[in-house]
XYZ file of N, CA and C in Angstrom:
873
model
N 43.218 -17.213 -11.223
C 42.068 -16.793 -10.432
C 40.807 -16.792 -11.298
N 39.713 -17.344 -10.763
C 38.417 -17.308 -11.428
C 37.588 -16.169 -10.841
N 37.039 -15.313 -11.710
C 36.248 -14.172 -11.278
C 34.892 -14.232 -11.964
N 33.834 -13.910 -11.237
C 32.521 -13.730 -11.833
C 32.296 -12.259 -12.134
N 31.524 -11.977 -13.184
C 31.231 -10.582 -13.517
C 29.791 -10.493 -14.000
N 28.983 -9.678 -13.316
C 27.577 -9.502 -13.658
C 27.354 -8.062 -14.108
N 26.908 -7.893 -15.363
C 26.628 -6.563 -15.895
C 27.631 -6.167 -16.964
N 27.214 -6.224 -18.231
C 28.121 -5.975 -19.354
C 27.686 -4.741 -20.141
N 27.502 -3.643 -19.425
C 27.106 -2.387 -20.060
C 28.304 -1.567 -20.485
N 28.119 -0.251 -20.548
C 29.172 0.667 -20.993
C 30.458 0.469 -20.195
N 30.328 0.250 -18.891
C 31.500 0.095 -18.035
C 31.901 -1.372 -17.875
N 30.920 -2.249 -17.715
C 31.224 -3.640 -17.401
C 31.957 -4.381 -18.498
N 31.524 -4.176 -19.746
C 32.129 -4.918 -20.854
C 33.624 -4.643 -20.994
N 34.061 -3.368 -21.008
C 35.515 -3.149 -21.099
C 36.277 -3.646 -19.879
N 35.637 -3.630 -18.713
C 36.311 -4.176 -17.532
C 36.566 -5.668 -17.705
N 35.572 -6.379 -18.231
C 35.753 -7.810 -18.475
C 36.880 -8.045 -19.479
N 36.923 -7.238 -20.527
C 37.966 -7.395 -21.539
C 39.356 -7.230 -20.929
N 39.500 -6.300 -19.995
C 40.802 -6.111 -19.354
C 41.144 -7.257 -18.410
N 40.153 -7.822 -17.757
C 40.401 -9.019 -16.942
C 40.879 -10.167 -17.813
N 40.263 -10.321 -18.980
C 40.667 -11.393 -19.903
C 42.088 -11.171 -20.419
N 42.440 -9.912 -20.697
C 43.794 -9.603 -21.157
C 44.834 -9.981 -20.109
N 44.423 -9.947 -18.833
C 45.329 -10.307 -17.732
C 45.307 -11.805 -17.445
N 44.701 -12.572 -18.372
C 44.636 -14.032 -18.266
C 43.833 -14.517 -17.061
N 42.841 -13.713 -16.657
C 41.912 -14.130 -15.619
C 40.786 -14.936 -16.275
N 40.378 -16.021 -15.645
C 39.208 -16.766 -16.107
C 37.961 -16.042 -15.609
N 37.132 -15.572 -16.543
C 35.987 -14.737 -16.180
C 34.679 -15.417 -16.582
N 33.803 -15.605 -15.603
C 32.453 -16.099 -15.829
C 31.521 -14.889 -15.858
N 30.739 -14.743 -16.913
C 29.933 -13.530 -17.080
C 28.443 -13.854 -17.162
N 27.646 -12.830 -16.782
C 26.197 -12.958 -16.912
C 25.605 -11.581 -17.171
N 24.688 -11.517 -18.150
C 23.980 -10.278 -18.451
C 22.694 -10.628 -19.193
N 21.679 -9.788 -19.049
C 20.447 -9.997 -19.811
C 20.683 -9.813 -21.305
N 21.681 -9.002 -21.649
C 22.028 -8.753 -23.052
C 22.913 -9.896 -23.550
N 22.324 -10.828 -24.267
C 23.070 -12.010 -24.707
C 24.085 -11.667 -25.803
N 23.858 -10.590 -26.550
C 24.856 -10.153 -27.536
C 26.139 -9.716 -26.837
N 25.986 -9.027 -25.717
C 27.163 -8.606 -24.947
C 27.885 -9.816 -24.375
N 27.118 -10.796 -23.899
C 27.736 -12.035 -23.417
C 28.535 -12.706 -24.526
N 27.943 -12.789 -25.724
C 28.599 -13.447 -26.851
C 29.875 -12.715 -27.250
N 29.833 -11.373 -27.198
C 31.014 -10.589 -27.576
C 32.212 -10.911 -26.693
N 32.002 -10.967 -25.374
C 33.130 -11.261 -24.481
C 33.437 -12.753 -24.458
N 32.433 -13.589 -24.753
C 32.684 -15.026 -24.830
C 33.654 -15.337 -25.963
N 33.561 -14.591 -27.055
C 34.471 -14.799 -28.177
C 35.911 -14.430 -27.829
N 36.059 -13.659 -26.747
C 37.398 -13.285 -26.282
C 37.899 -14.213 -25.177
N 37.045 -15.159 -24.767
C 37.481 -16.143 -23.781
C 36.663 -16.210 -22.511
N 35.706 -15.290 -22.331
C 34.855 -15.351 -21.141
C 33.901 -16.536 -21.236
N 33.378 -16.956 -20.088
C 32.430 -18.067 -20.033
C 31.060 -17.518 -19.624
N 30.116 -17.507 -20.552
C 28.759 -17.035 -20.271
C 27.976 -18.124 -19.550
N 27.520 -17.830 -18.328
C 26.863 -18.843 -17.497
C 25.697 -18.210 -16.737
N 24.885 -19.043 -16.131
C 23.846 -18.555 -15.226
C 24.516 -18.029 -13.954
N 23.777 -17.210 -13.213
C 24.308 -16.704 -11.949
C 24.587 -17.850 -10.987
N 23.726 -18.873 -11.004
C 23.912 -20.007 -10.099
C 25.180 -20.789 -10.455
N 25.419 -21.000 -11.756
C 26.647 -21.672 -12.192
C 27.864 -20.848 -11.806
N 27.752 -19.529 -11.971
C 28.860 -18.647 -11.597
C 29.213 -18.817 -10.125
N 28.185 -18.847 -9.279
C 28.416 -18.953 -7.835
C 29.124 -20.244 -7.457
N 28.945 -21.274 -8.270
C 29.595 -22.554 -7.992
C 31.047 -22.592 -8.445
N 31.454 -21.631 -9.285
C 32.770 -21.682 -9.897
C 33.754 -20.630 -9.383
N 33.271 -19.573 -8.727
C 34.164 -18.459 -8.371
C 34.055 -18.122 -6.891
N 35.095 -17.455 -6.401
C 35.089 -16.971 -5.026
C 34.737 -15.486 -4.947
N 34.992 -14.749 -6.037
C 34.760 -13.309 -6.035
C 33.934 -12.924 -7.260
N 32.901 -12.125 -7.052
C 32.030 -11.672 -8.134
C 32.036 -10.144 -8.166
N 32.325 -9.591 -9.333
C 32.252 -8.152 -9.552
C 30.902 -7.839 -10.192
N 30.268 -6.770 -9.725
C 28.975 -6.350 -10.276
C 29.105 -4.950 -10.856
N 28.488 -4.725 -12.024
C 28.407 -3.388 -12.618
C 27.001 -3.222 -13.185
N 26.109 -2.679 -12.349
C 24.689 -2.611 -12.702
C 24.154 -1.178 -12.540
N 23.012 -0.868 -13.167
C 22.564 0.529 -13.233
C 22.145 1.167 -11.914
N 21.550 0.401 -11.007
C 21.059 1.030 -9.777
C 20.889 -0.004 -8.667
N 20.589 0.502 -7.477
C 20.492 -0.361 -6.313
C 19.389 -1.391 -6.392
N 18.266 -1.024 -6.973
C 17.150 -1.971 -7.075
C 17.545 -3.189 -7.899
N 18.267 -2.966 -8.987
C 18.699 -4.079 -9.834
C 19.756 -4.919 -9.115
N 20.667 -4.267 -8.400
C 21.674 -5.006 -7.632
C 20.987 -5.934 -6.630
N 20.002 -5.418 -5.905
C 19.284 -6.237 -4.919
C 18.559 -7.399 -5.592
N 17.949 -7.124 -6.738
C 17.234 -8.180 -7.457
C 18.172 -9.298 -7.875
N 19.335 -8.931 -8.388
C 20.313 -9.925 -8.839
C 20.875 -10.712 -7.656
N 21.080 -10.043 -6.534
C 21.718 -10.714 -5.403
C 20.754 -11.503 -4.536
N 19.558 -10.933 -4.243
C 18.715 -11.676 -3.308
C 17.208 -11.497 -3.447
N 16.713 -10.501 -4.153
C 15.258 -10.314 -4.160
C 14.565 -10.849 -5.414
N 15.310 -11.080 -6.485
C 14.713 -11.573 -7.724
C 14.485 -13.075 -7.707
N 13.708 -13.549 -8.691
C 13.372 -14.979 -8.753
C 14.591 -15.856 -8.969
N 15.572 -15.349 -9.741
C 16.775 -16.140 -10.016
C 17.994 -15.544 -9.320
N 17.785 -14.969 -8.145
C 18.850 -14.247 -7.441
C 19.954 -15.186 -6.969
N 21.100 -14.615 -6.780
C 22.282 -15.358 -6.344
C 22.018 -16.138 -5.061
N 21.387 -15.495 -4.080
C 21.217 -16.126 -2.776
C 20.104 -17.164 -2.729
N 19.421 -17.361 -3.868
C 18.406 -18.417 -3.917
C 19.045 -19.806 -3.945
N 20.333 -19.843 -4.270
C 21.049 -21.114 -4.403
C 22.148 -21.210 -3.343
N 22.810 -22.355 -3.302
C 23.953 -22.549 -2.423
C 25.131 -21.703 -2.916
N 25.574 -20.789 -2.084
C 26.666 -19.890 -2.498
C 27.855 -20.019 -1.545
N 28.047 -21.206 -1.023
C 29.107 -21.403 -0.028
C 30.488 -21.127 -0.592
N 30.620 -21.185 -1.923
C 31.927 -20.955 -2.542
C 32.277 -19.478 -2.637
N 31.260 -18.606 -2.656
C 31.477 -17.175 -2.879
C 31.940 -16.497 -1.595
N 33.081 -15.799 -1.687
C 33.634 -15.115 -0.521
C 33.311 -13.625 -0.514
N 33.254 -13.009 -1.705
C 32.993 -11.567 -1.718
C 32.253 -11.140 -2.973
N 31.444 -10.093 -2.814
C 30.791 -9.392 -3.908
C 31.421 -8.003 -3.964
N 32.035 -7.674 -5.094
C 32.664 -6.364 -5.277
C 31.749 -5.562 -6.194
N 31.073 -4.571 -5.630
C 30.006 -3.871 -6.343
C 30.514 -2.531 -6.876
N 30.739 -2.467 -8.190
C 31.224 -1.226 -8.806
C 30.082 -0.308 -9.245
N 28.838 -0.709 -8.961
C 27.682 0.132 -9.274
C 27.704 1.376 -8.379
N 26.963 2.415 -8.804
C 26.850 3.631 -7.992
C 25.531 3.586 -7.219
N 25.612 3.397 -5.899
C 24.435 3.282 -5.042
C 24.447 4.380 -3.988
N 23.374 4.462 -3.217
C 23.398 5.320 -2.041
C 24.096 4.561 -0.912
N 24.633 5.277 0.083
C 25.259 4.584 1.223
C 24.294 3.640 1.929
N 23.032 4.043 2.087
C 22.064 3.185 2.768
C 21.816 1.892 2.002
N 21.788 1.971 0.666
C 21.627 0.750 -0.136
C 22.827 -0.172 0.075
N 24.028 0.389 0.087
C 25.229 -0.425 0.304
C 25.183 -1.119 1.661
N 24.757 -0.386 2.687
C 24.700 -0.966 4.032
C 23.650 -2.071 4.112
N 22.509 -1.859 3.450
C 21.454 -2.880 3.441
C 21.945 -4.160 2.769
N 22.565 -4.015 1.610
C 23.054 -5.179 0.867
C 24.130 -5.904 1.673
N 25.007 -5.140 2.302
C 26.072 -5.735 3.113
C 25.497 -6.576 4.252
N 24.437 -6.074 4.861
C 23.812 -6.814 5.973
C 23.228 -8.135 5.490
N 22.511 -8.087 4.351
C 21.893 -9.311 3.820
C 22.966 -10.335 3.447
N 24.017 -9.880 2.753
C 25.084 -10.803 2.349
C 25.847 -11.321 3.563
N 26.022 -10.467 4.571
C 26.741 -10.877 5.771
C 26.080 -12.031 6.482
N 24.749 -12.094 6.393
C 24.023 -13.212 7.004
C 24.336 -14.533 6.330
N 24.846 -14.461 5.095
C 25.275 -15.668 4.366
C 26.795 -15.786 4.338
N 27.456 -14.998 5.174
C 28.918 -15.035 5.313
C 29.639 -14.655 4.015
N 29.041 -13.710 3.278
C 29.669 -13.177 2.066
C 30.041 -11.727 2.317
N 31.283 -11.375 2.048
C 31.742 -9.996 2.202
C 31.163 -9.135 1.085
N 30.697 -7.951 1.439
C 30.245 -6.981 0.437
C 31.220 -5.813 0.426
N 31.787 -5.562 -0.746
C 32.721 -4.454 -0.922
C 32.029 -3.406 -1.780
N 31.727 -2.228 -1.216
C 31.155 -1.226 -2.112
C 32.326 -0.506 -2.779
N 32.334 -0.582 -4.124
C 33.527 -0.218 -4.893
C 33.177 0.580 -6.150
N 32.505 1.720 -5.998
C 32.188 2.521 -7.188
C 33.454 3.005 -7.875
N 33.333 3.250 -9.174
C 34.507 3.601 -9.979
C 34.341 4.995 -10.575
N 35.472 5.593 -10.902
C 35.487 6.888 -11.573
C 36.416 6.803 -12.772
N 36.016 7.474 -13.853
C 36.853 7.482 -15.054
C 36.066 7.310 -16.324
N 34.823 6.830 -16.200
C 33.978 6.677 -17.369
C 34.480 5.617 -18.324
N 33.814 5.518 -19.454
C 34.128 4.485 -20.429
C 35.575 4.540 -20.928
N 36.143 5.743 -21.209
C 37.531 5.758 -21.717
C 38.520 5.063 -20.786
N 38.413 5.318 -19.479
C 39.357 4.693 -18.546
C 38.967 3.252 -18.217
N 37.689 2.911 -18.404
C 37.311 1.498 -18.310
C 37.976 0.713 -19.433
N 38.030 1.313 -20.616
C 38.662 0.661 -21.771
C 40.171 0.522 -21.570
N 40.798 1.560 -21.045
C 42.262 1.531 -20.876
C 42.701 0.789 -19.617
N 41.757 0.437 -18.752
C 42.104 -0.257 -17.511
C 42.697 0.657 -16.466
N 42.313 1.941 -16.502
C 42.893 2.932 -15.599
C 41.852 3.593 -14.708
N 40.843 2.846 -14.333
C 39.814 3.389 -13.449
C 40.371 3.672 -12.057
N 39.728 4.617 -11.380
C 39.983 4.835 -9.961
C 38.820 4.225 -9.189
N 39.142 3.411 -8.192
C 38.102 2.722 -7.428
C 38.200 3.157 -5.976
N 37.064 3.570 -5.421
C 36.993 3.976 -4.022
C 36.222 2.903 -3.274
N 36.869 2.182 -2.379
C 36.231 1.013 -1.769
C 35.878 1.261 -0.312
N 34.708 0.749 0.068
C 34.292 0.720 1.455
C 34.246 -0.723 1.906
N 35.078 -1.066 2.895
C 35.163 -2.470 3.326
C 35.976 -2.554 4.609
N 36.031 -3.760 5.185
C 36.936 -4.009 6.305
C 38.380 -3.897 5.820
N 39.252 -3.435 6.695
C 40.664 -3.311 6.334
C 41.232 -4.657 5.885
N 40.761 -5.732 6.496
C 41.272 -7.071 6.180
C 40.958 -7.496 4.754
N 39.977 -6.840 4.112
C 39.568 -7.240 2.766
C 40.240 -6.435 1.661
N 41.072 -5.460 2.033
C 41.632 -4.550 1.040
C 42.565 -5.272 0.073
N 43.482 -6.072 0.590
C 44.515 -6.680 -0.259
C 43.903 -7.573 -1.335
N 42.941 -8.410 -0.957
C 42.312 -9.305 -1.930
C 41.531 -8.496 -2.962
N 40.818 -7.475 -2.504
C 40.041 -6.639 -3.427
C 40.955 -5.943 -4.421
N 42.070 -5.429 -3.950
C 43.032 -4.795 -4.850
C 43.575 -5.787 -5.871
N 43.818 -7.009 -5.443
C 44.307 -8.040 -6.363
C 43.284 -8.352 -7.439
N 42.012 -8.484 -7.044
C 40.951 -8.792 -8.007
C 40.793 -7.661 -9.022
N 40.888 -6.412 -8.554
C 40.619 -5.255 -9.407
C 41.843 -4.732 -10.156
N 43.004 -5.299 -9.890
C 44.238 -4.774 -10.490
C 44.184 -4.644 -12.016
N 43.613 -5.601 -12.761
C 43.608 -5.460 -14.222
C 42.719 -4.345 -14.753
N 41.836 -3.798 -13.919
C 40.896 -2.799 -14.421
C 41.105 -1.409 -13.838
N 42.017 -1.288 -12.865
C 42.122 -0.016 -12.141
C 43.567 0.409 -11.944
N 43.772 1.710 -11.995
C 45.094 2.265 -11.696
C 45.232 2.546 -10.204
N 44.104 2.707 -9.513
C 44.143 2.886 -8.061
C 42.906 2.263 -7.433
N 43.122 1.598 -6.306
C 42.034 1.018 -5.515
C 42.297 1.449 -4.077
N 41.536 2.445 -3.616
C 41.814 3.073 -2.330
C 40.653 2.833 -1.371
N 40.971 2.300 -0.183
C 39.941 2.171 0.856
C 39.682 3.539 1.468
N 38.414 3.946 1.498
C 38.054 5.252 2.046
C 37.257 5.121 3.346
N 37.066 3.891 3.827
C 36.339 3.665 5.066
C 35.610 2.338 5.018
N 34.659 2.169 5.932
C 33.875 0.946 5.989
C 32.818 0.931 4.885
N 32.065 -0.170 4.797
C 31.020 -0.288 3.773
C 30.097 0.926 3.837
N 29.801 1.494 2.675
C 29.013 2.714 2.570
C 29.871 3.920 2.265
N 31.129 3.870 2.704
C 32.027 5.005 2.481
C 32.373 5.171 1.008
N 32.531 4.055 0.310
C 32.815 4.143 -1.123
C 31.698 4.870 -1.849
N 30.455 4.568 -1.470
C 29.304 5.226 -2.094
C 29.285 6.722 -1.797
N 29.632 7.099 -0.563
C 29.672 8.524 -0.209
C 30.718 9.251 -1.044
N 31.906 8.662 -1.155
C 32.985 9.313 -1.902
C 32.630 9.400 -3.387
N 31.943 8.366 -3.930
C 31.522 8.442 -5.330
C 30.525 9.579 -5.539
N 29.606 9.768 -4.593
C 28.654 10.875 -4.717
C 29.381 12.217 -4.647
N 30.381 12.322 -3.765
C 31.181 13.542 -3.702
C 31.909 13.763 -5.027
N 32.437 12.690 -5.588
C 33.102 12.749 -6.892
C 32.146 13.267 -7.963
N 30.900 12.788 -7.928
C 29.930 13.190 -8.943
C 29.525 14.656 -8.801
N 29.474 15.169 -7.586
C 29.232 16.605 -7.414
C 30.319 17.404 -8.127
N 31.573 17.016 -7.911
C 32.700 17.750 -8.490
C 32.689 17.633 -10.012
N 32.538 16.416 -10.517
C 32.576 16.195 -11.971
C 31.444 16.948 -12.664
N 30.228 16.770 -12.174
C 29.078 17.348 -12.869
C 29.019 18.862 -12.751
N 29.487 19.405 -11.627
C 29.563 20.860 -11.506
C 30.604 21.414 -12.472
N 31.709 20.707 -12.624
C 32.738 21.125 -13.589
C 32.201 21.119 -15.017
N 31.430 20.088 -15.364
C 30.874 20.017 -16.721
C 29.912 21.182 -16.955
N 29.109 21.505 -15.941
C 28.179 22.629 -16.075
C 28.943 23.944 -16.239
N 29.988 24.144 -15.455
C 30.788 25.376 -15.569
C 31.461 25.457 -16.933
N 31.984 24.330 -17.408
C 32.604 24.300 -18.733
C 31.571 24.620 -19.807
N 30.364 24.125 -19.653
C 29.302 24.406 -20.620
C 29.014 25.907 -20.694
N 28.910 26.549 -19.553
C 28.661 27.990 -19.546
C 29.809 28.741 -20.209
N 31.035 28.306 -19.936
C 32.197 28.969 -20.524
C 32.202 28.825 -22.040
N 31.861 27.647 -22.529
C 31.845 27.417 -23.982
C 30.728 28.221 -24.643
N 29.588 28.301 -23.991
C 28.489 29.107 -24.532
C 28.892 30.574 -24.631
N 29.563 31.088 -23.608
C 30.064 32.473 -23.647
C 31.020 32.667 -24.815
N 31.955 31.727 -24.981
C 32.937 31.837 -26.061
C 32.266 31.770 -27.429
N 31.272 30.882 -27.566
C 30.559 30.772 -28.845
C 29.859 32.076 -29.217
N 29.283 32.753 -28.233
C 28.563 33.998 -28.510
C 29.508 35.061 -29.069
N 30.776 34.975 -28.680
C 31.767 35.941 -29.177
C 32.616 35.366 -30.313
N 32.163 34.244 -30.887
C 32.818 33.631 -32.042
C 34.292 33.301 -31.789
N 34.591 32.875 -30.569
C 35.957 32.458 -30.233
C 36.231 31.097 -30.864
N 37.426 30.905 -31.402
C 37.827 29.587 -31.894
C 38.021 28.665 -30.689
N 37.195 27.635 -30.588
C 37.187 26.798 -29.390
C 38.448 25.949 -29.245
N 39.022 25.518 -30.358
C 40.276 24.760 -30.285
C 41.369 25.633 -29.664
N 41.446 26.889 -30.110
C 42.458 27.806 -29.567
C 42.186 28.104 -28.097
N 40.913 28.256 -27.754
C 40.552 28.496 -26.354
C 41.009 27.340 -25.472
N 40.767 26.111 -25.963
C 41.188 24.932 -25.206
C 42.695 24.956 -24.958
N 43.452 25.212 -26.006
C 44.911 25.256 -25.880
C 45.358 26.351 -24.922
N 44.644 27.489 -24.948
C 45.055 28.642 -24.152
C 44.834 28.448 -22.659
N 43.783 27.717 -22.297
C 43.435 27.657 -20.870
C 43.723 26.326 -20.196
N 44.003 25.268 -20.983
C 44.098 23.948 -20.356
C 45.294 23.812 -19.424
N 46.361 24.619 -19.648
C 47.526 24.523 -18.779
C 47.441 25.379 -17.541
N 46.369 26.195 -17.429
C 46.204 27.066 -16.275
C 45.355 26.425 -15.194
N 44.899 27.256 -14.273
C 44.155 26.753 -13.123
C 42.823 26.134 -13.527
N 42.266 26.579 -14.656
C 40.994 26.021 -15.110
C 41.143 24.613 -15.684
N 42.355 24.240 -16.054
C 42.578 22.920 -16.637
C 42.229 21.802 -15.668
N 41.696 20.711 -16.197
C 41.290 19.580 -15.349
C 41.090 18.354 -16.214
N 40.991 17.204 -15.568
C 40.668 15.972 -16.282
C 39.298 16.073 -16.932
N 38.370 16.753 -16.249
C 37.034 16.935 -16.819
C 37.124 17.728 -18.115
N 37.907 18.810 -18.098
C 38.046 19.611 -19.310
C 38.632 18.781 -20.441
N 39.653 18.000 -20.164
C 40.304 17.220 -21.222
C 39.374 16.158 -21.789
N 38.489 15.630 -20.959
C 37.564 14.599 -21.429
C 36.361 15.191 -22.158
N 35.902 16.360 -21.724
C 34.610 16.864 -22.201
C 34.693 18.056 -23.149
N 35.729 18.877 -23.077
C 35.825 20.020 -23.989
C 35.881 19.556 -25.447
N 36.695 18.550 -25.797
C 36.694 18.094 -27.195
C 35.319 17.628 -27.673
N 34.540 16.985 -26.799
C 33.194 16.566 -27.189
C 32.316 17.775 -27.494
N 32.447 18.821 -26.692
C 31.660 20.036 -26.923
C 32.101 20.734 -28.208
N 33.407 20.757 -28.467
C 33.918 21.385 -29.683
C 33.366 20.671 -30.916
N 33.387 19.336 -30.865
C 32.952 18.530 -32.018
C 31.454 18.244 -32.012
N 30.777 18.703 -30.950
C 29.352 18.404 -30.773
C 29.080 16.908 -30.941
N 29.957 16.145 -30.301
C 29.870 14.686 -30.336
C 29.460 14.212 -28.948
N 28.209 13.813 -28.822
C 27.694 13.454 -27.509
C 27.421 11.963 -27.381
N 28.202 11.149 -28.132
C 28.156 9.705 -27.912
C 28.642 9.432 -26.492
N 27.916 8.612 -25.747
C 28.160 8.568 -24.302
C 29.401 7.799 -23.880
N 30.154 8.425 -22.962
C 31.100 7.708 -22.126
C 30.432 7.470 -20.784
N 29.544 8.383 -20.442
C 28.651 8.265 -19.300
C 27.402 9.044 -19.658
N 26.234 8.450 -19.545
C 25.028 9.086 -20.071
C 24.427 10.089 -19.087
N 23.633 10.997 -19.644
C 22.873 11.924 -18.811
C 21.946 11.163 -17.866
N 21.355 10.075 -18.341
C 20.477 9.264 -17.481
C 21.207 8.785 -16.238
N 22.415 8.250 -16.430
C 23.181 7.715 -15.305
C 23.582 8.823 -14.350
N 24.004 9.963 -14.907
C 24.446 11.053 -14.040
C 23.283 11.720 -13.320
N 22.097 11.745 -13.951
C 20.927 12.229 -13.233
C 20.626 11.308 -12.056
N 20.734 10.003 -12.281
C 20.515 9.060 -11.181
C 21.499 9.330 -10.048
N 22.765 9.572 -10.389
C 23.771 9.857 -9.359
C 23.452 11.143 -8.608
N 23.029 12.183 -9.323
C 22.726 13.451 -8.656
C 21.465 13.334 -7.798
N 20.527 12.492 -8.201
C 19.371 12.214 -7.336
C 19.828 11.501 -6.067
N 20.801 10.590 -6.219
C 21.356 9.911 -5.045
C 22.065 10.894 -4.124
N 22.751 11.873 -4.708
C 23.381 12.927 -3.900
C 22.316 13.638 -3.066
N 21.226 14.047 -3.724
C 20.184 14.807 -3.035
C 19.523 13.986 -1.931
N 19.194 12.728 -2.229
C 18.501 11.904 -1.232
C 19.424 11.586 -0.058
N 20.712 11.380 -0.343
C 21.668 11.103 0.731
C 21.875 12.325 1.607
N 21.973 13.492 0.988
C 22.108 14.737 1.754
C 20.893 14.949 2.650
N 19.718 14.619 2.143
C 18.494 14.793 2.925
C 18.499 13.933 4.190
N 19.113 12.742 4.109
C 19.105 11.848 5.277
C 19.894 12.424 6.446
N 20.816 13.347 6.173
C 21.618 13.944 7.255
C 21.388 15.443 7.355
N 20.349 15.954 6.681
C 19.975 17.351 6.826
C 20.905 18.345 6.172
N 21.632 17.918 5.136
C 22.543 18.833 4.440
C 21.815 19.593 3.339
N 22.193 20.850 3.158
C 21.722 21.657 2.042
C 22.851 21.790 1.034
N 22.628 21.318 -0.193
C 23.642 21.367 -1.248
C 23.051 22.099 -2.452
N 23.020 23.435 -2.406
C 22.306 24.186 -3.441
C 22.887 24.023 -4.836
N 24.210 23.967 -4.972
C 24.809 23.826 -6.301
C 24.493 22.448 -6.870
N 24.677 21.407 -6.057
C 24.394 20.041 -6.526
C 22.937 19.908 -6.949
N 22.021 20.518 -6.205
C 20.608 20.432 -6.559
C 20.306 21.176 -7.859
N 20.983 22.298 -8.091
C 20.765 23.022 -9.345
C 21.276 22.199 -10.528
N 22.431 21.564 -10.357
C 22.965 20.711 -11.418
C 22.010 19.556 -11.694
N 21.454 18.975 -10.632
C 20.479 17.883 -10.796
C 19.304 18.336 -11.661
N 18.812 19.537 -11.413
C 17.665 20.034 -12.174
C 18.021 20.267 -13.643
N 19.254 20.669 -13.915
C 19.698 20.837 -15.308
C 19.705 19.481 -16.008
N 20.238 18.470 -15.354
C 20.219 17.119 -15.916
C 18.781 16.654 -16.141
N 17.919 16.914 -15.157
C 16.530 16.489 -15.261
C 15.859 17.118 -16.480
N 16.155 18.387 -16.723
C 15.584 19.086 -17.869
C 16.017 18.436 -19.175
N 17.311 18.135 -19.298
C 17.804 17.522 -20.538
C 17.232 16.124 -20.759
N 17.095 15.363 -19.682
C 16.484 14.033 -19.803
C 15.023 14.175 -20.226
N 14.325 15.153 -19.659
C 12.923 15.379 -20.021
C 12.770 15.779 -21.486
N 13.812 16.386 -22.053
C 13.789 16.764 -23.469
C 14.241 15.621 -24.385
N 14.388 14.436 -23.826
C 14.707 13.269 -24.645
C 16.172 13.055 -24.917
N 17.042 13.710 -24.136
C 18.484 13.616 -24.390
C 19.216 12.732 -23.378
N 18.479 11.855 -22.720
C 19.059 11.067 -21.637
C 20.197 10.157 -22.037
N 20.244 9.746 -23.317
C 21.321 8.857 -23.758
C 22.521 9.613 -24.300
N 22.490 10.952 -24.254
C 23.677 11.730 -24.608
C 24.744 11.584 -23.538
N 25.990 11.776 -23.924
C 27.069 11.914 -22.952
C 26.741 13.064 -22.009
N 27.243 12.988 -20.768
C 26.884 14.059 -19.829
C 27.457 15.415 -20.206
N 28.430 15.456 -21.111
C 28.866 16.751 -21.649
C 27.752 17.411 -22.451
N 26.741 16.625 -22.821
C 25.618 17.140 -23.584
C 24.726 18.091 -22.804
N 24.982 18.295 -21.500
C 24.175 19.300 -20.792
C 24.443 20.705 -21.335
N 25.492 20.871 -22.154
C 25.687 22.165 -22.798
C 24.463 22.558 -23.624
N 23.708 21.567 -24.091
C 22.500 21.863 -24.863
C 21.494 22.660 -24.028
N 21.457 22.406 -22.731
C 20.577 23.164 -21.845
C 20.943 24.642 -21.887
N 22.229 24.925 -21.760
C 22.675 26.321 -21.733
C 22.505 26.990 -23.097
N 22.665 26.200 -24.150
C 22.423 26.734 -25.496
C 20.943 27.060 -25.689
N 20.078 26.181 -25.207
C 18.638 26.404 -25.389
C 18.170 27.668 -24.671
N 18.599 27.839 -23.411
C 18.089 28.989 -22.656
C 18.681 30.299 -23.176
N 19.745 30.199 -23.999
C 20.315 31.394 -24.612
C 19.958 31.506 -26.101
N 19.001 30.651 -26.537
C 18.494 30.687 -27.925
C 19.622 30.536 -28.930
N 20.516 29.558 -28.642
C 21.659 29.313 -29.520
C 21.477 27.962 -30.202
């Protein structure tokens, strides 16, 4: 199977590497030519978007936001739809967008008879590297089997949660849960630090109880070691929480906890910490407690 892949960032590059390990022929494109060269040395084929469209039936996208996705697909000068794309059957978009953006893109692609699968992922860089991402897809039921086949080398689960747009909704719900957990863990660690608790022992003591979670296992060690090299950046998670707020506004929902978490992220980004791992929001709680 030949697959196209656009976007070789924190998540995209390891996904491509796992596709290559599964002996998939992967055509890649990114503005970062060093990233292209890195995966090309492993067997990927670095090509223009137009060349990619001529060689593959399915293209996976991993890009920072909806505006960039639209530019790459149809609004930019060198967009995919500027050329003949009769060979392309589906675009599988692993970017995190709003539901309305997913629906808009699906409509535009549908006019060219290309299926749009909104397929945001959960698991961050560690699970992108191990090929164990969870993917929540919004698509027609008829498109599930092929999408699962394409994504098999990069994901441990690919679950349809509804029609196009539903994947984006579930990803936003996922981000509320993840980011609220990180904030709660940050407060707990700050409390423990004030009482000079050994954090390694605290982790061992509570991880097997009700407080234990995948979030704790991924982020508590980073807080203990004060290592905020990103698996997912504060910038990206602030963008996701802004998407939560704007999406809630479209249907008149009040989400007070999610909005408070968004403001905490916004504060840390404003202080120049946007490229920290999202576990780095503990710095906010440390600052307001003069720690």
